[in-house]
Amino acid sequence: MPGKRYLFTPGPTPVPPEVLAAAAAPVIHHRGPDFKELLARVIERLKVVCRTEHDVLLFTASGTGAFESALVNLLSPGDRLLAVSAGEFGERWAAMAVAFGCEVDRLAYAWGESPSPADLQRRLEETRAETVLLVHSETSTGVVADVEALARVAADAGALVVVDAVSSLGAVPLEPDAWGIDVVVSGSQKALMCPPGLSLAAVSPAAWERCERAELPRFYFDWRRHRRALENLSTPYTPAVSTVAALDVALGLLLEEGLEGAFARHAALGRACREGAKAMGLELFSPDEERSAVVTAILTPEEADARELVLALRQRFGITVAGGHGDLVSRLFRIGHIGWFDVFDITTALAAVELVLGDMGAPIERGVAVTRALEAYAEQIRT
């Protein structure tokens, strides 16, 4: 392994040094006045990033924990819900709901396809589901769904809308209050530029009403316990104090850049990565559109096994990219570009891919990917 390492997965993502320094500071007591002040600031910053005026709850858990919190606080055994699935995480949420005894109808797409609002409307008319599970950014495929349109269809049908924004929050536009989304869940280790360990749920008044009559067992993730604790600027259980301190600094950096600025940067990075891959002659698996700003999913040439590519990138250059899931494991690799990234990170990844694929026998012209990526980034920023 080279001494210098580069992280290009869609989570965890690179963490700015200021954020790491905050996590390494002396631990403070979670029941003392210092933590109360810290927690108050983090919650208010999260509301700004989530674009909501409603409650935001913070958990010491991964994004999956936050999604479980949504299910156990909204549902009762036997409830009917509709899970829109076009990848690994849509399938995970559906499986989780089945595990809790719910009746789950799947609106399933081939991996790499984008969910259709018209399909959702038809399926809701058929099922009359009262809850809809959506994935905003499906990192297994690189697809960023049109959640605004999907949420409006679900809300018009009278269903509660739960959105997985684990990798999209802070990277692409998301307006829960304006779009009629009832619950947004996310995690600290993606576009929020923080170490893993924290997740959140932004909860609408309609979701709170459902919470009061939900009958699934809940304890650690009981929203009511967390809301009561927040009224006193506290948590019901011991939080990841150092990670909360790190998240405070990370949110400050994100808000200093400005959400619109962060969205524009991510869109430009996504375009640079896609254009660089195409310049190599590679086929994109994720859609070639501006929303694809989280991760670029790329198919390897037939000469190259994606698993060997991922391993060689790590061993030769210290570059970690993500492989594919399921049936795509031998053909797909993914370059993440959410959070603390700039265009030179993207060109570093593309240059290494050029070298490794060339050595694997693929007809790759060296240098073309980097040149095109820089051009595409400049073009996007100018517009």
CSV table of C-alpha atoms in Angstrom, one decimal:
chain,number,residue,atom,x,y,z
A,1,MET,CA,0.0,0.0,0.0
A,2,PRO,CA,1.3,3.5,-0.8
A,3,GLY,CA,1.8,5.9,2.1
A,4,LYS,CA,-0.7,8.4,0.8
A,5,ARG,CA,-4.3,7.2,0.7
A,6,TYR,CA,-7.4,8.6,-1.1
A,7,LEU,CA,-11.0,7.8,-0.3
A,8,PHE,CA,-13.5,8.0,-3.2
A,9,THR,CA,-16.3,5.9,-1.8
A,10,PRO,CA,-19.8,7.4,-1.4
A,11,GLY,CA,-19.5,7.0,2.3
A,12,PRO,CA,-17.6,7.3,4.5
A,13,THR,CA,-16.1,10.3,2.8
A,14,PRO,CA,-13.0,12.4,3.4
A,15,VAL,CA,-13.2,14.5,6.5
A,16,PRO,CA,-11.7,18.1,6.7
A,17,PRO,CA,-8.8,18.5,9.2
A,18,GLU,CA,-10.8,21.0,11.2
A,19,VAL,CA,-13.5,18.4,11.7
A,20,LEU,CA,-11.0,15.7,12.7
A,21,ALA,CA,-9.4,18.2,15.2
A,22,ALA,CA,-12.8,18.8,16.8
A,23,ALA,CA,-13.4,15.1,17.2
A,24,ALA,CA,-9.9,14.7,18.8
A,25,ALA,CA,-10.5,17.5,21.4
A,26,PRO,CA,-11.0,16.5,25.1
A,27,VAL,CA,-14.4,14.9,25.7
A,28,ILE,CA,-17.0,16.9,27.5
A,29,HIS,CA,-19.8,15.6,29.7
A,30,HIS,CA,-23.0,15.1,27.8
A,31,ARG,CA,-25.1,16.4,30.7
A,32,GLY,CA,-23.1,19.5,31.3
A,33,PRO,CA,-23.7,23.1,30.0
A,34,ASP,CA,-21.0,22.9,27.3
A,35,PHE,CA,-22.8,20.0,25.6
A,36,LYS,CA,-26.2,21.7,25.9
A,37,GLU,CA,-24.8,24.7,24.0
A,38,LEU,CA,-23.2,22.4,21.4
A,39,LEU,CA,-26.3,20.4,20.9
A,40,ALA,CA,-28.5,23.5,20.5
A,41,ARG,CA,-26.2,24.8,17.8
A,42,VAL,CA,-26.0,21.5,15.9
A,43,ILE,CA,-29.8,21.1,15.9
A,44,GLU,CA,-30.3,24.6,14.6
A,45,ARG,CA,-27.7,24.1,11.9
A,46,LEU,CA,-29.2,20.8,10.9
A,47,LYS,CA,-32.6,22.5,10.4
A,48,VAL,CA,-31.0,24.9,8.0
A,49,VAL,CA,-29.3,22.2,6.1
A,50,CYS,CA,-32.5,20.1,6.1
A,51,ARG,CA,-34.5,23.1,4.9
A,52,THR,CA,-37.1,22.5,7.6
A,53,GLU,CA,-38.7,24.5,10.4
A,54,HIS,CA,-39.8,21.2,12.1
A,55,ASP,CA,-38.1,18.9,14.6
A,56,VAL,CA,-34.8,17.3,13.8
A,57,LEU,CA,-33.8,14.4,16.0
A,58,LEU,CA,-30.2,13.2,16.3
A,59,PHE,CA,-29.2,9.6,17.0
A,60,THR,CA,-25.9,7.8,17.8
A,61,ALA,CA,-26.4,5.3,14.9
A,62,SER,CA,-25.8,4.8,11.2
A,63,GLY,CA,-28.2,6.0,8.6
A,64,THR,CA,-29.9,2.6,8.8
A,65,GLY,CA,-30.6,3.3,12.4
A,66,ALA,CA,-32.4,6.5,11.5
A,67,PHE,CA,-34.4,4.7,8.9
A,68,GLU,CA,-35.4,2.0,11.4
A,69,SER,CA,-36.5,4.9,13.7
A,70,ALA,CA,-38.9,6.1,11.0
A,71,LEU,CA,-40.5,2.7,10.6
A,72,VAL,CA,-41.0,1.9,14.3
A,73,ASN,CA,-42.4,5.3,15.0
A,74,LEU,CA,-44.8,5.5,12.1
A,75,LEU,CA,-46.1,2.0,11.6
A,76,SER,CA,-48.1,-0.8,13.2
A,77,PRO,CA,-48.1,-4.5,12.5
A,78,GLY,CA,-50.0,-5.2,9.3
A,79,ASP,CA,-49.8,-1.7,8.0
A,80,ARG,CA,-49.6,-1.4,4.2
A,81,LEU,CA,-46.7,0.6,2.7
A,82,LEU,CA,-45.2,1.0,-0.7
A,83,ALA,CA,-41.4,0.9,-1.1
A,84,VAL,CA,-40.0,2.3,-4.3
A,85,SER,CA,-36.9,0.3,-5.0
A,86,ALA,CA,-34.2,0.7,-7.7
A,87,GLY,CA,-31.1,-0.5,-5.9
A,88,GLU,CA,-29.6,-2.0,-2.8
A,89,PHE,CA,-31.0,0.5,-0.3
A,90,GLY,CA,-34.6,0.5,-1.6
A,91,GLU,CA,-34.5,-3.2,-1.1
A,92,ARG,CA,-33.0,-2.8,2.4
A,93,TRP,CA,-35.9,-0.5,3.5
A,94,ALA,CA,-38.5,-2.9,2.1
A,95,ALA,CA,-36.9,-5.8,3.9
A,96,MET,CA,-36.8,-3.9,7.1
A,97,ALA,CA,-40.5,-3.2,6.9
A,98,VAL,CA,-41.2,-6.8,6.3
A,99,ALA,CA,-39.1,-7.8,9.3
A,100,PHE,CA,-41.4,-5.6,11.4
A,101,GLY,CA,-44.5,-7.3,10.2
A,102,CYS,CA,-45.8,-4.8,7.7
A,103,GLU,CA,-47.4,-5.6,4.4
A,104,VAL,CA,-45.0,-4.2,1.8
A,105,ASP,CA,-45.7,-3.6,-1.8
A,106,ARG,CA,-42.7,-2.9,-4.0
A,107,LEU,CA,-42.6,-0.6,-6.9
A,108,ALA,CA,-39.4,-2.2,-8.2
A,109,TYR,CA,-37.1,-1.0,-11.1
A,110,ALA,CA,-34.1,-2.5,-12.7
A,111,TRP,CA,-31.0,-1.2,-11.1
A,112,GLY,CA,-29.9,1.9,-12.8
A,113,GLU,CA,-33.4,3.0,-13.7
A,114,SER,CA,-35.0,6.2,-12.3
A,115,PRO,CA,-38.4,5.9,-10.5
A,116,SER,CA,-41.3,7.4,-12.4
A,117,PRO,CA,-43.9,9.6,-10.7
A,118,ALA,CA,-46.6,8.2,-13.1
A,119,ASP,CA,-45.8,4.7,-12.0
A,120,LEU,CA,-46.0,5.7,-8.4
A,121,GLN,CA,-49.4,7.3,-8.9
A,122,ARG,CA,-50.8,4.2,-10.6
A,123,ARG,CA,-49.4,1.9,-7.9
A,124,LEU,CA,-50.8,4.1,-5.1
A,125,GLU,CA,-54.2,4.0,-6.7
A,126,GLU,CA,-54.0,0.2,-6.7
A,127,THR,CA,-52.7,-0.3,-3.2
A,128,ARG,CA,-54.0,2.7,-1.2
A,129,ALA,CA,-50.8,2.5,0.8
A,130,GLU,CA,-50.6,4.9,3.6
A,131,THR,CA,-46.8,5.2,3.7
A,132,VAL,CA,-44.3,5.5,0.9
A,133,LEU,CA,-40.6,4.9,1.2
A,134,LEU,CA,-38.3,6.7,-1.2
A,135,VAL,CA,-34.6,6.7,-1.8
A,136,HIS,CA,-33.3,10.1,-2.9
A,137,SER,CA,-29.7,9.1,-3.8
A,138,GLU,CA,-29.3,5.3,-4.5
A,139,THR,CA,-25.5,5.0,-4.1
A,140,SER,CA,-25.5,1.4,-5.3
A,141,THR,CA,-26.3,2.7,-8.8
A,142,GLY,CA,-25.6,6.4,-8.8
A,143,VAL,CA,-29.2,7.3,-9.5
A,144,VAL,CA,-30.6,10.4,-7.8
A,145,ALA,CA,-34.4,10.3,-8.1
A,146,ASP,CA,-36.7,13.2,-8.7
A,147,VAL,CA,-37.9,13.1,-5.1
A,148,GLU,CA,-39.8,16.4,-5.5
A,149,ALA,CA,-42.1,14.9,-8.1
A,150,LEU,CA,-42.4,11.5,-6.4
A,151,ALA,CA,-43.2,13.1,-3.0
A,152,ARG,CA,-45.9,15.3,-4.5
A,153,VAL,CA,-47.6,12.3,-6.0
A,154,ALA,CA,-47.5,10.4,-2.7
A,155,ALA,CA,-48.7,13.4,-0.7
A,156,ASP,CA,-51.5,14.0,-3.1
A,157,ALA,CA,-52.6,10.4,-2.5
A,158,GLY,CA,-52.7,11.0,1.2
A,159,ALA,CA,-49.6,8.9,2.1
A,160,LEU,CA,-46.9,9.8,4.5
A,161,VAL,CA,-43.6,10.2,2.7
A,162,VAL,CA,-40.3,8.9,4.1
A,163,VAL,CA,-37.1,9.8,2.3
A,164,ASP,CA,-33.7,8.2,2.5
A,165,ALA,CA,-31.4,11.2,2.1
A,166,VAL,CA,-28.4,9.6,3.7
A,167,SER,CA,-26.1,10.5,0.8
A,168,SER,CA,-28.0,13.4,-0.7
A,169,LEU,CA,-28.4,15.8,2.2
A,170,GLY,CA,-26.0,18.7,1.6
A,171,ALA,CA,-25.1,17.5,-1.9
A,172,VAL,CA,-28.2,18.0,-4.0
A,173,PRO,CA,-31.3,20.2,-3.5
A,174,LEU,CA,-33.8,18.8,-1.0
A,175,GLU,CA,-36.8,20.8,0.3
A,176,PRO,CA,-38.8,18.6,2.8
A,177,ASP,CA,-41.2,21.3,3.9
A,178,ALA,CA,-41.9,22.7,0.4
A,179,TRP,CA,-42.1,19.3,-1.3
A,180,GLY,CA,-44.4,17.7,1.3
A,181,ILE,CA,-41.9,15.2,2.7
A,182,ASP,CA,-42.8,14.0,6.2
A,183,VAL,CA,-39.6,12.3,7.3
A,184,VAL,CA,-36.0,12.8,6.0
A,185,VAL,CA,-33.3,10.5,7.3
A,186,SER,CA,-29.6,11.1,6.8
A,187,GLY,CA,-26.1,10.3,8.2
A,188,SER,CA,-23.0,12.1,9.2
A,189,GLN,CA,-20.5,10.3,7.0
A,190,LYS,CA,-21.5,11.4,3.6
A,191,ALA,CA,-22.0,15.0,2.3
A,192,LEU,CA,-21.9,16.3,5.8
A,193,MET,CA,-18.2,15.7,5.9
A,194,CYS,CA,-18.1,14.0,9.3
A,195,PRO,CA,-16.9,10.7,10.6
A,196,PRO,CA,-19.5,7.9,10.8
A,197,GLY,CA,-21.6,7.5,13.9
A,198,LEU,CA,-24.5,10.0,13.8
A,199,SER,CA,-27.8,10.0,12.0
A,200,LEU,CA,-30.8,12.2,12.0
A,201,ALA,CA,-34.5,12.3,11.3
A,202,ALA,CA,-36.4,15.5,10.3
A,203,VAL,CA,-40.0,14.9,11.3
A,204,SER,CA,-43.1,16.8,10.1
A,205,PRO,CA,-46.2,17.5,12.2
A,206,ALA,CA,-48.2,14.9,10.2
A,207,ALA,CA,-45.5,12.3,11.0
A,208,TRP,CA,-45.7,13.2,14.7
A,209,GLU,CA,-49.5,12.5,14.6
A,210,ARG,CA,-48.9,9.1,13.1
A,211,CYS,CA,-46.2,8.5,15.7
A,212,GLU,CA,-48.7,8.8,18.5
A,213,ARG,CA,-50.8,5.9,17.3
A,214,ALA,CA,-48.0,3.7,15.9
A,215,GLU,CA,-47.9,0.3,17.6
A,216,LEU,CA,-44.5,-1.2,16.7
A,217,PRO,CA,-42.2,-1.7,19.7
A,218,ARG,CA,-39.6,1.0,20.2
A,219,PHE,CA,-37.2,2.1,22.9
A,220,TYR,CA,-33.8,3.4,21.8
A,221,PHE,CA,-35.2,5.0,18.7
A,222,ASP,CA,-38.5,6.3,20.3
A,223,TRP,CA,-38.9,9.7,18.8
A,224,ARG,CA,-41.0,10.9,21.8
A,225,ARG,CA,-38.1,10.2,24.2
A,226,HIS,CA,-35.7,12.1,22.0
A,227,ARG,CA,-38.1,15.1,21.6
A,228,ARG,CA,-38.6,15.3,25.3
A,229,ALA,CA,-34.9,15.3,25.9
A,230,LEU,CA,-34.3,18.0,23.3
A,231,GLU,CA,-36.7,20.3,25.1
A,232,ASN,CA,-34.0,20.4,27.8
A,233,LEU,CA,-31.1,20.4,25.2
A,234,SER,CA,-30.2,16.9,26.1
A,235,THR,CA,-30.4,13.3,24.8
A,236,PRO,CA,-32.2,10.3,26.3
A,237,TYR,CA,-29.0,8.3,26.2
A,238,THR,CA,-25.3,8.9,26.0
A,239,PRO,CA,-24.5,10.4,22.6
A,240,ALA,CA,-21.3,10.2,20.5
A,241,VAL,CA,-20.1,13.5,22.1
A,242,SER,CA,-16.9,13.8,20.1
A,243,THR,CA,-18.7,13.2,16.8
A,244,VAL,CA,-21.4,15.7,17.7
A,245,ALA,CA,-18.5,18.2,18.2
A,246,ALA,CA,-17.1,17.2,14.8
A,247,LEU,CA,-20.5,17.6,13.1
A,248,ASP,CA,-20.8,21.1,14.5
A,249,VAL,CA,-17.6,22.1,12.8
A,250,ALA,CA,-18.6,20.3,9.6
A,251,LEU,CA,-22.0,22.0,9.4
A,252,GLY,CA,-20.3,25.3,10.0
A,253,LEU,CA,-18.0,24.7,6.9
A,254,LEU,CA,-21.0,23.6,4.8
A,255,LEU,CA,-23.0,26.7,5.8
A,256,GLU,CA,-20.0,29.0,5.2
A,257,GLU,CA,-19.8,27.7,1.7
A,258,GLY,CA,-23.6,28.0,1.4
A,259,LEU,CA,-26.0,25.3,0.4
A,260,GLU,CA,-26.4,26.6,-3.2
A,261,GLY,CA,-22.7,26.8,-3.5
A,262,ALA,CA,-22.3,23.2,-2.3
A,263,PHE,CA,-25.0,22.0,-4.7
A,264,ALA,CA,-23.3,23.8,-7.6
A,265,ARG,CA,-19.9,22.3,-6.7
A,266,HIS,CA,-21.3,18.8,-6.5
A,267,ALA,CA,-23.0,19.1,-9.8
A,268,ALA,CA,-19.8,20.3,-11.4
A,269,LEU,CA,-17.8,17.4,-9.8
A,270,GLY,CA,-20.4,14.9,-11.1
A,271,ARG,CA,-20.2,16.3,-14.6
A,272,ALA,CA,-16.4,16.3,-14.5
A,273,CYS,CA,-16.3,12.6,-13.4
A,274,ARG,CA,-18.9,11.5,-16.0
A,275,GLU,CA,-17.2,13.4,-18.9
A,276,GLY,CA,-13.8,12.0,-17.9
A,277,ALA,CA,-15.1,8.5,-17.8
A,278,LYS,CA,-16.8,8.9,-21.2
A,279,ALA,CA,-13.5,10.4,-22.6
A,280,MET,CA,-11.9,7.1,-21.7
A,281,GLY,CA,-14.5,5.3,-23.8
A,282,LEU,CA,-16.2,3.9,-20.7
A,283,GLU,CA,-20.0,3.4,-20.4
A,284,LEU,CA,-21.8,5.1,-17.6
A,285,PHE,CA,-24.2,3.1,-15.5
A,286,SER,CA,-25.7,6.0,-13.6
A,287,PRO,CA,-27.7,8.6,-15.6
A,288,ASP,CA,-25.8,11.3,-17.4
A,289,GLU,CA,-27.7,14.2,-15.9
A,290,GLU,CA,-27.0,17.1,-13.5
A,291,ARG,CA,-28.8,15.3,-10.6
A,292,SER,CA,-26.1,12.6,-10.7
A,293,ALA,CA,-23.9,14.6,-8.3
A,294,VAL,CA,-23.3,12.1,-5.5
A,295,VAL,CA,-21.5,9.1,-7.1
A,296,THR,CA,-20.7,8.1,-10.7
A,297,ALA,CA,-21.3,4.5,-11.5
A,298,ILE,CA,-19.2,3.2,-14.4
A,299,LEU,CA,-19.0,-0.1,-16.3
A,300,THR,CA,-15.6,-1.6,-17.0
A,301,PRO,CA,-14.7,-2.8,-20.5
A,302,GLU,CA,-15.2,-6.5,-21.1
A,303,GLU,CA,-11.4,-7.0,-20.8
A,304,ALA,CA,-11.4,-5.8,-17.2
A,305,ASP,CA,-13.0,-7.3,-14.1
A,306,ALA,CA,-14.2,-4.5,-11.8
A,307,ARG,CA,-13.1,-6.4,-8.7
A,308,GLU,CA,-9.5,-6.5,-10.0
A,309,LEU,CA,-9.7,-2.8,-10.9
A,310,VAL,CA,-10.9,-1.8,-7.4
A,311,LEU,CA,-8.1,-3.9,-5.8
A,312,ALA,CA,-5.4,-2.6,-8.0
A,313,LEU,CA,-6.3,1.0,-7.5
A,314,ARG,CA,-6.0,0.5,-3.7
A,315,GLN,CA,-2.8,-1.5,-3.8
A,316,ARG,CA,-0.9,0.5,-6.3
A,317,PHE,CA,-2.1,4.0,-5.6
A,318,GLY,CA,-3.8,4.0,-2.3
A,319,ILE,CA,-7.1,4.9,-4.0
A,320,THR,CA,-10.2,3.4,-2.6
A,321,VAL,CA,-13.3,3.4,-4.9
A,322,ALA,CA,-16.4,1.4,-4.4
A,323,GLY,CA,-17.3,-1.8,-6.2
A,324,GLY,CA,-20.6,-2.9,-7.4
A,325,HIS,CA,-23.4,-4.8,-5.7
A,326,GLY,CA,-25.2,-8.1,-6.6
A,327,ASP,CA,-25.0,-9.1,-10.2
A,328,LEU,CA,-22.9,-6.0,-11.1
A,329,VAL,CA,-20.0,-6.9,-8.9
A,330,SER,CA,-17.7,-7.9,-11.8
A,331,ARG,CA,-18.6,-5.0,-14.1
A,332,LEU,CA,-19.3,-1.9,-12.0
A,333,PHE,CA,-17.2,0.5,-10.0
A,334,ARG,CA,-18.2,3.7,-8.4
A,335,ILE,CA,-16.4,7.0,-7.8
A,336,GLY,CA,-17.9,9.0,-5.0
A,337,HIS,CA,-17.7,12.8,-5.0
A,338,ILE,CA,-19.8,14.0,-2.1
A,339,GLY,CA,-18.5,16.1,0.7
A,340,TRP,CA,-15.0,17.4,1.0
A,341,PHE,CA,-13.9,17.1,-2.7
A,342,ASP,CA,-12.6,19.3,-5.4
A,343,VAL,CA,-11.9,18.8,-9.1
A,344,PHE,CA,-8.3,17.7,-8.5
A,345,ASP,CA,-9.5,14.8,-6.4
A,346,ILE,CA,-11.6,13.7,-9.4
A,347,THR,CA,-8.7,14.0,-11.8
A,348,THR,CA,-6.6,12.0,-9.4
A,349,ALA,CA,-9.1,9.1,-9.5
A,350,LEU,CA,-9.6,9.3,-13.2
A,351,ALA,CA,-5.8,9.3,-13.9
A,352,ALA,CA,-5.4,6.2,-11.8
A,353,VAL,CA,-8.3,4.4,-13.5
A,354,GLU,CA,-6.7,5.2,-16.9
A,355,LEU,CA,-3.4,3.6,-15.8
A,356,VAL,CA,-4.9,0.5,-14.3
A,357,LEU,CA,-7.3,-0.2,-17.1
A,358,GLY,CA,-4.5,0.3,-19.6
A,359,ASP,CA,-2.4,-2.2,-17.8
A,360,MET,CA,-5.4,-4.6,-17.8
A,361,GLY,CA,-5.5,-4.6,-21.6
A,362,ALA,CA,-8.2,-2.1,-22.1
A,363,PRO,CA,-7.7,0.3,-25.1
A,364,ILE,CA,-7.4,3.5,-23.0
A,365,GLU,CA,-5.6,6.6,-24.2
A,366,ARG,CA,-3.8,8.2,-21.3
A,367,GLY,CA,-4.4,11.8,-20.4
A,368,VAL,CA,-7.8,12.2,-22.1
A,369,ALA,CA,-9.9,11.7,-19.0
A,370,VAL,CA,-8.1,14.3,-17.0
A,371,THR,CA,-8.2,16.9,-19.8
A,372,ARG,CA,-11.9,16.4,-20.4
A,373,ALA,CA,-12.8,16.4,-16.7
A,374,LEU,CA,-11.0,19.7,-16.2
A,375,GLU,CA,-12.8,21.2,-19.2
A,376,ALA,CA,-16.2,19.9,-18.1
A,377,TYR,CA,-15.7,21.3,-14.6
A,378,ALA,CA,-14.8,24.7,-15.9
A,379,GLU,CA,-17.8,24.7,-18.3
A,380,GLN,CA,-20.2,23.8,-15.5
A,381,ILE,CA,-18.8,26.4,-13.1
A,382,ARG,CA,-19.2,29.1,-15.7
A,383,THR,CA,-22.8,28.3,-16.3
